Amino acid sequence: MKESSTATDRLSLHGRCAIVTGGSGGIGRAVVQNLAEAGAKVCSVDLPSTKSPQGALIHLTADLSQEPSVEAIVQEVGEALGHPSLLVHCAGITRDGVLWKLSAEDWSEVLRVNLDAAFFLLKHLTPTFRQQSRSSAVLLSSINGERGKFGQSNYAASKAGLIGLAKTAARELGGFGTRVNVIAPGMVRTQMTKNLPLEIQERATEETVLGRIASPLDIADAALFLCSDLSAQITGQVLRVDGGQLIT
Ligand code: NAD
């Protein structure tokens, strides 16, 4: 990107192809819309039976915790939209429970969807990312991956794992011009959190210093920044978007 470019040029994703996982979810939908508005050709990926979010050029369905499905998705996107140079990994699940009651299945399922899928995506996108000069991957972690959370040992471990994965991928892919960063939201108002007890939602609001928990758009704006050339010199970083819920 030339020094003479404008901020608007650097924000533009015109001509870029993006994969957004969990594209039908609360945060994913906002990310799809934001990247599309910035000019990207967006492929949304989510579980079978999900609907295409607004702004997606195509919507593919797959269980991303399975490596062959991820490999097939990457190939299909390349054929349909051109080589992707952007990834925002929003797919994620919770299976909460105190660790002494947590089943091995609930432990593994969360690790598979939240962490294994990210590894498979980065692995199979690396060849196409390497062919392009300025690819960017953004993984959705959580402040609970940094601070831990009662009842979320599986989720917190998966989200902490994403940070280690992203920092390593940033080191391994940096030489090809590919950036890898993490967004760590605090609580966000989505399907994932709307059934939590009111008391927990209120406590999260009290923890913020800005007096409100995030909207999906707050997270999507950070994702757009990290995908765009406005963040061209930022890689291997964790960007908290949490209204100050966790300040260290
Ligand atoms: P959501 O439940 O609304 O969306 C998650 C999406 O992932 C869903 O559309 C779901 O179908 C999809 N998904 C689940 N398993 C999948 C699989 N195996 N393959 C493909 N897709 C799958 O949740 P959200 O609130 O939009 O969360 C998005 C991301 O942000 C998640 O990684 C979540 O952990 C993270 N996050 C959310 C919050 C919050 O408070 N909502 C806070 C911190 C981090």
mmCIF file of C-alpha atoms in Angstrom, residues 52-216:
data_model
loop_
_atom_site.group_PDB
_atom_site.id
_atom_site.type_symbol
_atom_site.label_atom_id
_atom_site.label_comp_id
_atom_site.label_asym_id
_atom_site.label_seq_id
_atom_site.Cartn_x
_atom_site.Cartn_y
_atom_site.Cartn_z
ATOM 1 C CA SER A 52 -27.198 -17.162 4.325
ATOM 2 C CA PRO A 53 -26.519 -13.847 6.071
ATOM 3 C CA GLN A 54 -27.143 -10.570 4.288
ATOM 4 C CA GLY A 55 -24.106 -9.433 2.301
ATOM 5 C CA ALA A 56 -22.675 -12.898 1.608
ATOM 6 C CA LEU A 57 -22.157 -13.732 -2.060
ATOM 7 C CA ILE A 58 -22.244 -17.417 -1.199
ATOM 8 C CA HIS A 59 -23.135 -19.411 1.892
ATOM 9 C CA LEU A 60 -21.581 -22.851 2.316
ATOM 10 C CA THR A 61 -22.481 -25.328 5.001
ATOM 11 C CA ALA A 62 -20.115 -27.676 6.796
ATOM 12 C CA ASP A 63 -19.059 -28.921 10.196
ATOM 13 C CA LEU A 64 -15.739 -27.098 10.484
ATOM 14 C CA SER A 65 -14.500 -29.355 13.257
ATOM 15 C CA GLN A 66 -13.779 -31.977 10.569
ATOM 16 C CA GLU A 67 -10.585 -31.437 8.558
ATOM 17 C CA PRO A 68 -11.872 -32.918 5.261
ATOM 18 C CA SER A 69 -14.867 -30.523 5.379
ATOM 19 C CA VAL A 70 -12.553 -27.545 5.847
ATOM 20 C CA GLU A 71 -10.342 -28.659 2.971
ATOM 21 C CA ALA A 72 -13.400 -28.998 0.719
ATOM 22 C CA ILE A 73 -14.730 -25.563 1.746
ATOM 23 C CA VAL A 74 -11.428 -23.843 0.953
ATOM 24 C CA GLN A 75 -11.383 -25.468 -2.501
ATOM 25 C CA GLU A 76 -15.035 -24.591 -3.158
ATOM 26 C CA VAL A 77 -14.585 -20.930 -2.189
ATOM 27 C CA GLY A 78 -11.538 -20.663 -4.454
ATOM 28 C CA GLU A 79 -13.517 -22.002 -7.408
ATOM 29 C CA ALA A 80 -16.602 -19.859 -6.731
ATOM 30 C CA LEU A 81 -15.131 -16.487 -5.710
ATOM 31 C CA GLY A 82 -11.383 -16.602 -6.346
ATOM 32 C CA HIS A 83 -8.572 -17.173 -3.893
ATOM 33 C CA PRO A 84 -9.458 -15.989 -0.380
ATOM 34 C CA SER A 85 -7.014 -13.631 1.290
ATOM 35 C CA LEU A 86 -9.121 -12.892 4.377
ATOM 36 C CA LEU A 87 -10.452 -15.152 7.126
ATOM 37 C CA VAL A 88 -12.571 -14.249 10.143
ATOM 38 C CA HIS A 89 -13.180 -17.345 12.272
ATOM 39 C CA CYS A 90 -16.349 -16.713 14.313
ATOM 40 C CA ALA A 91 -17.689 -20.266 14.572
ATOM 41 C CA GLY A 92 -17.773 -21.282 18.193
ATOM 42 C CA ILE A 93 -19.788 -23.068 20.859
ATOM 43 C CA THR A 94 -20.089 -23.304 24.626
ATOM 44 C CA ARG A 95 -20.845 -26.402 26.747
ATOM 45 C CA ASP A 96 -20.566 -24.938 30.232
ATOM 46 C CA GLY A 97 -20.154 -26.856 33.481
ATOM 47 C CA VAL A 98 -17.769 -26.934 36.424
ATOM 48 C CA LEU A 99 -14.797 -29.048 35.499
ATOM 49 C CA TRP A 100 -15.471 -31.802 38.023
ATOM 50 C CA LYS A 101 -18.817 -32.432 36.335
ATOM 51 C CA LEU A 102 -17.750 -31.781 32.727
ATOM 52 C CA SER A 103 -17.984 -34.811 30.443
ATOM 53 C CA ALA A 104 -15.105 -35.715 28.173
ATOM 54 C CA GLU A 105 -17.510 -35.238 25.233
ATOM 55 C CA ASP A 106 -18.314 -31.651 26.227
ATOM 56 C CA TRP A 107 -14.627 -30.950 26.716
ATOM 57 C CA SER A 108 -13.656 -32.349 23.297
ATOM 58 C CA GLU A 109 -16.540 -30.900 21.325
ATOM 59 C CA VAL A 110 -15.712 -27.363 22.404
ATOM 60 C CA LEU A 111 -12.023 -27.859 21.655
ATOM 61 C CA ARG A 112 -12.844 -29.320 18.234
ATOM 62 C CA VAL A 113 -15.137 -26.518 17.082
ATOM 63 C CA ASN A 114 -13.385 -23.552 18.664
ATOM 64 C CA LEU A 115 -9.736 -24.532 18.260
ATOM 65 C CA ASP A 116 -9.264 -27.491 15.889
ATOM 66 C CA ALA A 117 -11.367 -25.751 13.226
ATOM 67 C CA ALA A 118 -9.110 -22.683 13.392
ATOM 68 C CA PHE A 119 -6.036 -24.863 12.919
ATOM 69 C CA PHE A 120 -7.619 -26.646 9.919
ATOM 70 C CA LEU A 121 -8.638 -23.324 8.363
ATOM 71 C CA LEU A 122 -5.197 -21.728 8.735
ATOM 72 C CA LYS A 123 -3.483 -24.900 7.517
ATOM 73 C CA HIS A 124 -5.575 -25.230 4.361
ATOM 74 C CA LEU A 125 -5.678 -21.507 3.618
ATOM 75 C CA THR A 126 -1.900 -21.123 3.914
ATOM 76 C CA PRO A 127 -1.129 -22.045 0.270
ATOM 77 C CA THR A 128 -3.533 -19.405 -1.074
ATOM 78 C CA PHE A 129 -2.584 -16.837 1.597
ATOM 79 C CA ARG A 130 1.069 -17.281 0.670
ATOM 80 C CA GLN A 131 0.359 -16.551 -2.995
ATOM 81 C CA GLN A 132 -1.030 -13.144 -2.094
ATOM 82 C CA SER A 133 0.896 -10.233 -0.692
ATOM 83 C CA ARG A 134 -1.393 -9.074 2.136
ATOM 84 C CA SER A 135 -3.579 -11.772 3.589
ATOM 85 C CA SER A 136 -5.102 -11.421 7.022
ATOM 86 C CA ALA A 137 -6.672 -13.915 9.412
ATOM 87 C CA VAL A 138 -8.677 -12.939 12.486
ATOM 88 C CA LEU A 139 -9.640 -15.501 15.123
ATOM 89 C CA LEU A 140 -12.440 -14.846 17.614
ATOM 90 C CA SER A 141 -11.175 -15.650 21.086
ATOM 91 C CA SER A 142 -12.609 -14.245 24.331
ATOM 92 C CA ILE A 143 -11.417 -12.401 27.423
ATOM 93 C CA ASN A 144 -12.315 -15.644 29.229
ATOM 94 C CA GLY A 145 -9.431 -17.291 27.373
ATOM 95 C CA GLU A 146 -7.134 -14.790 29.090
ATOM 96 C CA ARG A 147 -8.629 -14.600 32.586
ATOM 97 C CA GLY A 148 -10.443 -17.969 32.912
ATOM 98 C CA LYS A 149 -14.099 -18.221 33.829
ATOM 99 C CA PHE A 150 -15.978 -20.271 36.409
ATOM 100 C CA GLY A 151 -17.811 -23.084 34.578
ATOM 101 C CA GLN A 152 -15.935 -22.619 31.302
ATOM 102 C CA SER A 153 -12.739 -24.670 31.539
ATOM 103 C CA ASN A 154 -13.307 -26.149 28.061
ATOM 104 C CA TYR A 155 -14.258 -22.825 26.473
ATOM 105 C CA ALA A 156 -11.468 -20.874 28.191
ATOM 106 C CA ALA A 157 -8.895 -23.512 27.194
ATOM 107 C CA SER A 158 -10.046 -23.378 23.577
ATOM 108 C CA LYS A 159 -9.939 -19.579 23.514
ATOM 109 C CA ALA A 160 -6.494 -19.466 25.160
ATOM 110 C CA GLY A 161 -5.379 -22.022 22.578
ATOM 111 C CA LEU A 162 -6.471 -19.703 19.782
ATOM 112 C CA ILE A 163 -4.110 -17.037 21.110
ATOM 113 C CA GLY A 164 -1.129 -19.407 21.038
ATOM 114 C CA LEU A 165 -2.129 -20.619 17.588
ATOM 115 C CA ALA A 166 -2.472 -17.079 16.232
ATOM 116 C CA LYS A 167 0.858 -15.908 17.665
ATOM 117 C CA THR A 168 2.618 -18.913 16.164
ATOM 118 C CA ALA A 169 0.870 -18.568 12.804
ATOM 119 C CA ALA A 170 1.794 -14.869 12.778
ATOM 120 C CA ARG A 171 5.466 -15.835 13.154
ATOM 121 C CA GLU A 172 5.301 -18.624 10.559
ATOM 122 C CA LEU A 173 3.331 -16.685 7.925
ATOM 123 C CA GLY A 174 4.682 -13.175 8.460
ATOM 124 C CA GLY A 175 7.442 -13.747 5.936
ATOM 125 C CA PHE A 176 4.777 -14.180 3.256
ATOM 126 C CA GLY A 177 3.028 -10.952 4.220
ATOM 127 C CA THR A 178 0.200 -12.760 5.998
ATOM 128 C CA ARG A 179 -1.022 -11.286 9.278
ATOM 129 C CA VAL A 180 -2.790 -13.261 12.004
ATOM 130 C CA ASN A 181 -4.547 -11.566 14.907
ATOM 131 C CA VAL A 182 -7.084 -12.326 17.606
ATOM 132 C CA ILE A 183 -10.120 -10.435 18.808
ATOM 133 C CA ALA A 184 -11.001 -11.074 22.443
ATOM 134 C CA PRO A 185 -14.517 -9.822 23.102
ATOM 135 C CA GLY A 186 -16.047 -9.485 26.516
ATOM 136 C CA MET A 187 -19.710 -10.342 26.694
ATOM 137 C CA VAL A 188 -21.594 -9.597 23.469
ATOM 138 C CA ARG A 189 -25.361 -9.578 23.078
ATOM 139 C CA THR A 190 -25.991 -12.611 20.801
ATOM 140 C CA GLN A 191 -27.740 -15.993 20.735
ATOM 141 C CA MET A 192 -24.756 -17.395 22.670
ATOM 142 C CA THR A 193 -25.390 -15.169 25.679
ATOM 143 C CA LYS A 194 -29.067 -14.235 25.580
ATOM 144 C CA ASN A 195 -30.146 -17.217 27.700
ATOM 145 C CA LEU A 196 -27.549 -16.640 30.422
ATOM 146 C CA PRO A 197 -29.067 -15.740 33.801
ATOM 147 C CA LEU A 198 -29.840 -12.018 34.024
ATOM 148 C CA GLU A 199 -27.507 -11.766 37.003
ATOM 149 C CA ILE A 200 -24.523 -12.863 34.880
ATOM 150 C CA GLN A 201 -25.432 -10.415 32.117
ATOM 151 C CA GLU A 202 -25.728 -7.595 34.661
ATOM 152 C CA ARG A 203 -22.401 -8.509 36.260
ATOM 153 C CA ALA A 204 -20.702 -8.311 32.857
ATOM 154 C CA THR A 205 -22.146 -4.842 32.292
ATOM 155 C CA GLU A 206 -20.904 -3.772 35.727
ATOM 156 C CA GLU A 207 -17.424 -5.094 34.884
ATOM 157 C CA THR A 208 -17.143 -2.778 31.880
ATOM 158 C CA VAL A 209 -15.812 0.712 32.420
ATOM 159 C CA LEU A 210 -17.911 2.052 29.539
ATOM 160 C CA GLY A 211 -21.148 0.936 31.163
ATOM 161 C CA ARG A 212 -22.388 -1.370 28.394
ATOM 162 C CA ILE A 213 -21.567 -4.728 26.890
ATOM 163 C CA ALA A 214 -20.654 -4.927 23.213
ATOM 164 C CA SER A 215 -22.965 -5.248 20.243
ATOM 165 C CA PRO A 216 -22.018 -7.582 17.365
#
